[in-house]
Amino acid sequence: MKKLYRSSKDSMLAGVCGGLGKYFNLDSTLIRLLFVILFFIGFGALLFVYLIWIFVVPKEGDVN
């Protein structure tokens, strides 16, 4: 069973995009570009989702 974690190695800000890339088996750069595009399309609303994920999704290695 796959679990979503914030990446500790592939991290630019908090590791959310790196973790999503690892979970969906995609390049994290593609996930980051998608986040930036959706950020501007949604007038910054995605920023709140990103901030929530920082606190909700555990960091890789913190949880068994």
PDB file with one MODEL, atoms N, CA, C and O in Angstrom:
MODEL        1
ATOM      1  N   MET A   1       0.842  -1.181   0.000  1.00  0.00           N
ATOM      2  CA  MET A   1       0.000   0.000   0.000  1.00  0.00           C
ATOM      3  C   MET A   1       0.888   1.246   0.000  1.00  0.00           C
ATOM      4  O   MET A   1       1.798   1.371   0.819  1.00  0.00           O
ATOM      5  N   LYS A   2       0.613   2.158  -0.924  1.00  0.00           N
ATOM      6  CA  LYS A   2       1.389   3.384  -1.035  1.00  0.00           C
ATOM      7  C   LYS A   2       0.905   4.400  -0.011  1.00  0.00           C
ATOM      8  O   LYS A   2      -0.285   4.480   0.291  1.00  0.00           O
ATOM      9  N   LYS A   3       1.847   5.175   0.517  1.00  0.00           N
ATOM     10  CA  LYS A   3       1.510   6.252   1.434  1.00  0.00           C
ATOM     11  C   LYS A   3       2.157   7.529   0.929  1.00  0.00           C
ATOM     12  O   LYS A   3       3.241   7.506   0.346  1.00  0.00           O
ATOM     13  N   LEU A   4       1.483   8.635   1.160  1.00  0.00           N
ATOM     14  CA  LEU A   4       1.977   9.931   0.735  1.00  0.00           C
ATOM     15  C   LEU A   4       2.791  10.561   1.850  1.00  0.00           C
ATOM     16  O   LEU A   4       2.315  10.697   2.978  1.00  0.00           O
ATOM     17  N   TYR A   5       4.022  10.945   1.533  1.00  0.00           N
ATOM     18  CA  TYR A   5       4.912  11.621   2.467  1.00  0.00           C
ATOM     19  C   TYR A   5       5.506  12.840   1.780  1.00  0.00           C
ATOM     20  O   TYR A   5       5.609  12.878   0.553  1.00  0.00           O
ATOM     21  N   ARG A   6       5.893  13.828   2.561  1.00  0.00           N
ATOM     22  CA  ARG A   6       6.680  14.939   2.029  1.00  0.00           C
ATOM     23  C   ARG A   6       8.111  14.444   1.874  1.00  0.00           C
ATOM     24  O   ARG A   6       8.662  13.838   2.793  1.00  0.00           O
ATOM     25  N   SER A   7       8.701  14.693   0.741  1.00  0.00           N
ATOM     26  CA  SER A   7      10.033  14.185   0.449  1.00  0.00           C
ATOM     27  C   SER A   7      11.093  14.942   1.242  1.00  0.00           C
ATOM     28  O   SER A   7      11.040  16.166   1.364  1.00  0.00           O
ATOM     29  N   SER A   8      12.051  14.199   1.777  1.00  0.00           N
ATOM     30  CA  SER A   8      13.153  14.844   2.488  1.00  0.00           C
ATOM     31  C   SER A   8      14.344  15.071   1.560  1.00  0.00           C
ATOM     32  O   SER A   8      15.200  15.905   1.854  1.00  0.00           O
ATOM     33  N   LYS A   9      14.412  14.346   0.449  1.00  0.00           N
ATOM     34  CA  LYS A   9      15.528  14.480  -0.483  1.00  0.00           C
ATOM     35  C   LYS A   9      15.184  15.372  -1.664  1.00  0.00           C
ATOM     36  O   LYS A   9      16.017  16.170  -2.096  1.00  0.00           O
ATOM     37  N   ASP A  10      13.987  15.254  -2.189  1.00  0.00           N
ATOM     38  CA  ASP A  10      13.551  16.027  -3.350  1.00  0.00           C
ATOM     39  C   ASP A  10      12.661  17.166  -2.868  1.00  0.00           C
ATOM     40  O   ASP A  10      11.453  17.171  -3.102  1.00  0.00           O
ATOM     41  N   SER A  11      13.279  18.131  -2.192  1.00  0.00           N
ATOM     42  CA  SER A  11      12.519  19.194  -1.556  1.00  0.00           C
ATOM     43  C   SER A  11      13.064  20.553  -1.967  1.00  0.00           C
ATOM     44  O   SER A  11      14.276  20.772  -1.966  1.00  0.00           O
ATOM     45  N   MET A  12      12.158  21.469  -2.319  1.00  0.00           N
ATOM     46  CA  MET A  12      12.560  22.846  -2.580  1.00  0.00           C
ATOM     47  C   MET A  12      12.040  23.746  -1.464  1.00  0.00           C
ATOM     48  O   MET A  12      12.787  24.577  -0.948  1.00  0.00           O
ATOM     49  N   LEU A  13      10.797  23.596  -1.091  1.00  0.00           N
ATOM     50  CA  LEU A  13      10.236  24.365   0.014  1.00  0.00           C
ATOM     51  C   LEU A  13       9.955  23.453   1.211  1.00  0.00           C
ATOM     52  O   LEU A  13      10.604  23.550   2.252  1.00  0.00           O
ATOM     53  N   ALA A  14       8.984  22.577   1.038  1.00  0.00           N
ATOM     54  CA  ALA A  14       8.609  21.707   2.151  1.00  0.00           C
ATOM     55  C   ALA A  14       8.561  20.241   1.760  1.00  0.00           C
ATOM     56  O   ALA A  14       8.285  19.393   2.608  1.00  0.00           O
ATOM     57  N   GLY A  15       8.819  19.921   0.504  1.00  0.00           N
ATOM     58  CA  GLY A  15       8.838  18.540   0.054  1.00  0.00           C
ATOM     59  C   GLY A  15       7.505  18.008  -0.417  1.00  0.00           C
ATOM     60  O   GLY A  15       7.377  16.816  -0.697  1.00  0.00           O
ATOM     61  N   VAL A  16       6.500  18.879  -0.509  1.00  0.00           N
ATOM     62  CA  VAL A  16       5.167  18.427  -0.920  1.00  0.00           C
ATOM     63  C   VAL A  16       5.189  17.953  -2.371  1.00  0.00           C
ATOM     64  O   VAL A  16       4.703  16.861  -2.665  1.00  0.00           O
ATOM     65  N   CYS A  17       5.732  18.737  -3.265  1.00  0.00           N
ATOM     66  CA  CYS A  17       5.758  18.358  -4.684  1.00  0.00           C
ATOM     67  C   CYS A  17       6.653  17.146  -4.928  1.00  0.00           C
ATOM     68  O   CYS A  17       6.335  16.299  -5.762  1.00  0.00           O
ATOM     69  N   GLY A  18       7.762  17.061  -4.210  1.00  0.00           N
ATOM     70  CA  GLY A  18       8.622  15.886  -4.318  1.00  0.00           C
ATOM     71  C   GLY A  18       7.916  14.633  -3.857  1.00  0.00           C
ATOM     72  O   GLY A  18       8.065  13.575  -4.469  1.00  0.00           O
ATOM     73  N   GLY A  19       7.153  14.736  -2.795  1.00  0.00           N
ATOM     74  CA  GLY A  19       6.379  13.595  -2.296  1.00  0.00           C
ATOM     75  C   GLY A  19       5.272  13.198  -3.250  1.00  0.00           C
ATOM     76  O   GLY A  19       5.024  12.010  -3.458  1.00  0.00           O
ATOM     77  N   LEU A  20       4.603  14.186  -3.834  1.00  0.00           N
ATOM     78  CA  LEU A  20       3.557  13.887  -4.819  1.00  0.00           C
ATOM     79  C   LEU A  20       4.149  13.229  -6.057  1.00  0.00           C
ATOM     80  O   LEU A  20       3.550  12.318  -6.628  1.00  0.00           O
ATOM     81  N   GLY A  21       5.316  13.688  -6.468  1.00  0.00           N
ATOM     82  CA  GLY A  21       5.977  13.085  -7.613  1.00  0.00           C
ATOM     83  C   GLY A  21       6.348  11.640  -7.354  1.00  0.00           C
ATOM     84  O   GLY A  21       6.195  10.784  -8.226  1.00  0.00           O
ATOM     85  N   LYS A  22       6.832  11.372  -6.159  1.00  0.00           N
ATOM     86  CA  LYS A  22       7.194  10.001  -5.802  1.00  0.00           C
ATOM     87  C   LYS A  22       5.946   9.118  -5.693  1.00  0.00           C
ATOM     88  O   LYS A  22       5.963   7.962  -6.114  1.00  0.00           O
ATOM     89  N   TYR A  23       4.870   9.663  -5.131  1.00  0.00           N
ATOM     90  CA  TYR A  23       3.629   8.904  -4.952  1.00  0.00           C
ATOM     91  C   TYR A  23       3.010   8.529  -6.303  1.00  0.00           C
ATOM     92  O   TYR A  23       2.582   7.392  -6.500  1.00  0.00           O
ATOM     93  N   PHE A  24       2.967   9.490  -7.228  1.00  0.00           N
ATOM     94  CA  PHE A  24       2.350   9.246  -8.531  1.00  0.00           C
ATOM     95  C   PHE A  24       3.352   8.773  -9.582  1.00  0.00           C
ATOM     96  O   PHE A  24       2.989   8.596 -10.745  1.00  0.00           O
ATOM     97  N   ASN A  25       4.612   8.567  -9.183  1.00  0.00           N
ATOM     98  CA  ASN A  25       5.670   8.097 -10.070  1.00  0.00           C
ATOM     99  C   ASN A  25       5.856   9.033 -11.262  1.00  0.00           C
ATOM    100  O   ASN A  25       5.961   8.600 -12.409  1.00  0.00           O
ATOM    101  N   LEU A  26       5.893  10.339 -10.950  1.00  0.00           N
ATOM    102  CA  LEU A  26       6.117  11.381 -11.947  1.00  0.00           C
ATOM    103  C   LEU A  26       7.323  12.208 -11.538  1.00  0.00           C
ATOM    104  O   LEU A  26       7.746  12.170 -10.382  1.00  0.00           O
ATOM    105  N   ASP A  27       7.871  12.946 -12.474  1.00  0.00           N
ATOM    106  CA  ASP A  27       8.967  13.840 -12.173  1.00  0.00           C
ATOM    107  C   ASP A  27       8.453  14.994 -11.315  1.00  0.00           C
ATOM    108  O   ASP A  27       7.425  15.594 -11.629  1.00  0.00           O
ATOM    109  N   SER A  28       9.162  15.303 -10.244  1.00  0.00           N
ATOM    110  CA  SER A  28       8.713  16.357  -9.336  1.00  0.00           C
ATOM    111  C   SER A  28       8.733  17.731 -10.002  1.00  0.00           C
ATOM    112  O   SER A  28       7.987  18.622  -9.595  1.00  0.00           O
ATOM    113  N   THR A  29       9.576  17.916 -11.018  1.00  0.00           N
ATOM    114  CA  THR A  29       9.591  19.184 -11.751  1.00  0.00           C
ATOM    115  C   THR A  29       8.273  19.404 -12.470  1.00  0.00           C
ATOM    116  O   THR A  29       7.777  20.529 -12.532  1.00  0.00           O
ATOM    117  N   LEU A  30       7.709  18.347 -13.010  1.00  0.00           N
ATOM    118  CA  LEU A  30       6.407  18.430 -13.664  1.00  0.00           C
ATOM    119  C   LEU A  30       5.327  18.818 -12.656  1.00  0.00           C
ATOM    120  O   LEU A  30       4.465  19.642 -12.962  1.00  0.00           O
ATOM    121  N   ILE A  31       5.365  18.240 -11.472  1.00  0.00           N
ATOM    122  CA  ILE A  31       4.401  18.573 -10.418  1.00  0.00           C
ATOM    123  C   ILE A  31       4.559  20.043 -10.009  1.00  0.00           C
ATOM    124  O   ILE A  31       3.565  20.743  -9.817  1.00  0.00           O
ATOM    125  N   ARG A  32       5.792  20.504  -9.878  1.00  0.00           N
ATOM    126  CA  ARG A  32       6.043  21.906  -9.502  1.00  0.00           C
ATOM    127  C   ARG A  32       5.511  22.867 -10.565  1.00  0.00           C
ATOM    128  O   ARG A  32       4.891  23.878 -10.236  1.00  0.00           O
ATOM    129  N   LEU A  33       5.753  22.553 -11.834  1.00  0.00           N
ATOM    130  CA  LEU A  33       5.231  23.399 -12.916  1.00  0.00           C
ATOM    131  C   LEU A  33       3.708  23.435 -12.904  1.00  0.00           C
ATOM    132  O   LEU A  33       3.106  24.490 -13.106  1.00  0.00           O
ATOM    133  N   LEU A  34       3.095  22.297 -12.671  1.00  0.00           N
ATOM    134  CA  LEU A  34       1.640  22.234 -12.592  1.00  0.00           C
ATOM    135  C   LEU A  34       1.119  23.082 -11.429  1.00  0.00           C
ATOM    136  O   LEU A  34       0.108  23.771 -11.567  1.00  0.00           O
ATOM    137  N   PHE A  35       1.808  23.033 -10.286  1.00  0.00           N
ATOM    138  CA  PHE A  35       1.422  23.849  -9.142  1.00  0.00           C
ATOM    139  C   PHE A  35       1.501  25.334  -9.469  1.00  0.00           C
ATOM    140  O   PHE A  35       0.600  26.096  -9.118  1.00  0.00           O
ATOM    141  N   VAL A  36       2.577  25.753 -10.143  1.00  0.00           N
ATOM    142  CA  VAL A  36       2.740  27.172 -10.476  1.00  0.00           C
ATOM    143  C   VAL A  36       1.656  27.631 -11.444  1.00  0.00           C
ATOM    144  O   VAL A  36       1.074  28.701 -11.274  1.00  0.00           O
ATOM    145  N   ILE A  37       1.392  26.818 -12.456  1.00  0.00           N
ATOM    146  CA  ILE A  37       0.343  27.170 -13.424  1.00  0.00           C
ATOM    147  C   ILE A  37      -1.011  27.264 -12.738  1.00  0.00           C
ATOM    148  O   ILE A  37      -1.745  28.230 -12.945  1.00  0.00           O
ATOM    149  N   LEU A  38      -1.347  26.269 -11.923  1.00  0.00           N
ATOM    150  CA  LEU A  38      -2.636  26.285 -11.229  1.00  0.00           C
ATOM    151  C   LEU A  38      -2.707  27.393 -10.185  1.00  0.00           C
ATOM    152  O   LEU A  38      -3.790  27.902  -9.897  1.00  0.00           O
ATOM    153  N   PHE A  39      -1.567  27.771  -9.619  1.00  0.00           N
ATOM    154  CA  PHE A  39      -1.528  28.875  -8.670  1.00  0.00           C
ATOM    155  C   PHE A  39      -1.990  30.171  -9.338  1.00  0.00           C
ATOM    156  O   PHE A  39      -2.802  30.909  -8.781  1.00  0.00           O
ATOM    157  N   PHE A  40      -1.466  30.440 -10.534  1.00  0.00           N
ATOM    158  CA  PHE A  40      -1.842  31.670 -11.228  1.00  0.00           C
ATOM    159  C   PHE A  40      -3.253  31.606 -11.810  1.00  0.00           C
ATOM    160  O   PHE A  40      -3.950  32.620 -11.852  1.00  0.00           O
ATOM    161  N   ILE A  41      -3.672  30.441 -12.252  1.00  0.00           N
ATOM    162  CA  ILE A  41      -5.031  30.299 -12.772  1.00  0.00           C
ATOM    163  C   ILE A  41      -6.054  30.473 -11.651  1.00  0.00           C
ATOM    164  O   ILE A  41      -7.105  31.081 -11.852  1.00  0.00           O
ATOM    165  N   GLY A  42      -5.743  29.938 -10.474  1.00  0.00           N
ATOM    166  CA  GLY A  42      -6.670  30.010  -9.350  1.00  0.00           C
ATOM    167  C   GLY A  42      -6.480  31.231  -8.474  1.00  0.00           C
ATOM    168  O   GLY A  42      -7.019  31.287  -7.369  1.00  0.00           O
ATOM    169  N   PHE A  43      -5.716  32.220  -8.948  1.00  0.00           N
ATOM    170  CA  PHE A  43      -5.495  33.471  -8.227  1.00  0.00           C
ATOM    171  C   PHE A  43      -4.953  33.239  -6.820  1.00  0.00           C
ATOM    172  O   PHE A  43      -5.346  33.930  -5.880  1.00  0.00           O
ATOM    173  N   GLY A  44      -4.055  32.271  -6.675  1.00  0.00           N
ATOM    174  CA  GLY A  44      -3.393  32.039  -5.402  1.00  0.00           C
ATOM    175  C   GLY A  44      -4.113  31.112  -4.443  1.00  0.00           C
ATOM    176  O   GLY A  44      -3.628  30.879  -3.336  1.00  0.00           O
ATOM    177  N   ALA A  45      -5.248  30.581  -4.836  1.00  0.00           N
ATOM    178  CA  ALA A  45      -6.013  29.706  -3.944  1.00  0.00           C
ATOM    179  C   ALA A  45      -5.255  28.421  -3.634  1.00  0.00           C
ATOM    180  O   ALA A  45      -5.450  27.832  -2.571  1.00  0.00           O
ATOM    181  N   LEU A  46      -4.397  27.981  -4.543  1.00  0.00           N
ATOM    182  CA  LEU A  46      -3.641  26.754  -4.335  1.00  0.00           C
ATOM    183  C   LEU A  46      -2.614  26.902  -3.217  1.00  0.00           C
ATOM    184  O   LEU A  46      -2.159  25.906  -2.653  1.00  0.00           O
ATOM    185  N   LEU A  47      -2.249  28.140  -2.895  1.00  0.00           N
ATOM    186  CA  LEU A  47      -1.317  28.386  -1.805  1.00  0.00           C
ATOM    187  C   LEU A  47      -1.876  27.842  -0.490  1.00  0.00           C
ATOM    188  O   LEU A  47      -1.129  27.270   0.303  1.00  0.00           O
ATOM    189  N   PHE A  48      -3.159  28.008  -0.251  1.00  0.00           N
ATOM    190  CA  PHE A  48      -3.782  27.499   0.974  1.00  0.00           C
ATOM    191  C   PHE A  48      -3.761  25.973   1.015  1.00  0.00           C
ATOM    192  O   PHE A  48      -3.540  25.381   2.072  1.00  0.00           O
ATOM    193  N   VAL A  49      -3.988  25.340  -0.128  1.00  0.00           N
ATOM    194  CA  VAL A  49      -3.931  23.882  -0.204  1.00  0.00           C
ATOM    195  C   VAL A  49      -2.519  23.408   0.095  1.00  0.00           C
ATOM    196  O   VAL A  49      -2.332  22.434   0.824  1.00  0.00           O
ATOM    197  N   TYR A  50      -1.527  24.085  -0.460  1.00  0.00           N
ATOM    198  CA  TYR A  50      -0.128  23.730  -0.231  1.00  0.00           C
ATOM    199  C   TYR A  50       0.220  23.870   1.251  1.00  0.00           C
ATOM    200  O   TYR A  50       0.874  22.995   1.818  1.00  0.00           O
ATOM    201  N   LEU A  51      -0.208  24.949   1.871  1.00  0.00           N
ATOM    202  CA  LEU A  51       0.063  25.164   3.299  1.00  0.00           C
ATOM    203  C   LEU A  51      -0.599  24.099   4.173  1.00  0.00           C
ATOM    204  O   LEU A  51      -0.016  23.662   5.165  1.00  0.00           O
ATOM    205  N   ILE A  52      -1.791  23.689   3.818  1.00  0.00           N
ATOM    206  CA  ILE A  52      -2.475  22.631   4.565  1.00  0.00           C
ATOM    207  C   ILE A  52      -1.709  21.321   4.417  1.00  0.00           C
ATOM    208  O   ILE A  52      -1.539  20.589   5.392  1.00  0.00           O
ATOM    209  N   TRP A  53      -1.244  21.018   3.198  1.00  0.00           N
ATOM    210  CA  TRP A  53      -0.488  19.782   2.976  1.00  0.00           C
ATOM    211  C   TRP A  53       0.798  19.763   3.777  1.00  0.00           C
ATOM    212  O   TRP A  53       1.235  18.698   4.213  1.00  0.00           O
ATOM    213  N   ILE A  54       1.415  20.919   3.979  1.00  0.00           N
ATOM    214  CA  ILE A  54       2.640  20.976   4.774  1.00  0.00           C
ATOM    215  C   ILE A  54       2.388  20.457   6.182  1.00  0.00           C
ATOM    216  O   ILE A  54       3.229  19.758   6.748  1.00  0.00           O
ATOM    217  N   PHE A  55       1.252  20.790   6.740  1.00  0.00           N
ATOM    218  CA  PHE A  55       0.956  20.395   8.116  1.00  0.00           C
ATOM    219  C   PHE A  55       0.267  19.041   8.229  1.00  0.00           C
ATOM    220  O   PHE A  55       0.354  18.394   9.273  1.00  0.00           O
ATOM    221  N   VAL A  56      -0.417  18.599   7.172  1.00  0.00           N
ATOM    222  CA  VAL A  56      -1.181  17.350   7.238  1.00  0.00           C
ATOM    223  C   VAL A  56      -0.346  16.141   6.807  1.00  0.00           C
ATOM    224  O   VAL A  56      -0.410  15.087   7.439  1.00  0.00           O
ATOM    225  N   VAL A  57       0.427  16.290   5.746  1.00  0.00           N
ATOM    226  CA  VAL A  57       1.203  15.175   5.206  1.00  0.00           C
ATOM    227  C   VAL A  57       2.499  15.046   5.987  1.00  0.00           C
ATOM    228  O   VAL A  57       3.253  16.015   6.078  1.00  0.00           O
ATOM    229  N   PRO A  58       2.781  13.872   6.556  1.00  0.00           N
ATOM    230  CA  PRO A  58       3.994  13.702   7.359  1.00  0.00           C
ATOM    231  C   PRO A  58       5.266  13.711   6.508  1.00  0.00           C
ATOM    232  O   PRO A  58       5.245  13.327   5.339  1.00  0.00           O
ATOM    233  N   LYS A  59       6.351  14.145   7.101  1.00  0.00           N
ATOM    234  CA  LYS A  59       7.660  14.157   6.438  1.00  0.00           C
ATOM    235  C   LYS A  59       8.184  12.732   6.336  1.00  0.00           C
ATOM    236  O   LYS A  59       7.994  11.934   7.254  1.00  0.00           O
ATOM    237  N   GLU A  60       8.822  12.414   5.259  1.00  0.00           N
ATOM    238  CA  GLU A  60       9.389  11.091   5.027  1.00  0.00           C
ATOM    239  C   GLU A  60      10.397  10.773   6.138  1.00  0.00           C
ATOM    240  O   GLU A  60      11.308  11.555   6.410  1.00  0.00           O
ATOM    241  N   GLY A  61      10.221   9.645   6.753  1.00  0.00           N
ATOM    242  CA  GLY A  61      11.116   9.225   7.828  1.00  0.00           C
ATOM    243  C   GLY A  61      10.606   9.556   9.222  1.00  0.00           C
ATOM    244  O   GLY A  61      11.117   9.011  10.201  1.00  0.00           O
ATOM    245  N   ASP A  62       9.606  10.437   9.344  1.00  0.00           N
ATOM    246  CA  ASP A  62       9.051  10.797  10.645  1.00  0.00           C
ATOM    247  C   ASP A  62       8.082   9.752  11.175  1.00  0.00           C
ATOM    248  O   ASP A  62       7.970   9.557  12.385  1.00  0.00           O
ATOM    249  N   VAL A  63       7.376   9.075  10.260  1.00  0.00           N
ATOM    250  CA  VAL A  63       6.342   8.103  10.627  1.00  0.00           C
ATOM    251  C   VAL A  63       6.737   6.749  10.090  1.00  0.00           C
ATOM    252  O   VAL A  63       7.285   6.658   8.991  1.00  0.00           O
ATOM    253  N   ASN A  64       6.474   5.700  10.834  1.00  0.00           N
ATOM    254  CA  ASN A  64       6.799   4.330  10.380  1.00  0.00           C
ATOM    255  C   ASN A  64       5.900   3.905   9.273  1.00  0.00           C
ATOM    256  O   ASN A  64       6.025   2.789   8.770  1.00  0.00           O
TER     257      ASN A  64
ENDMDL
END
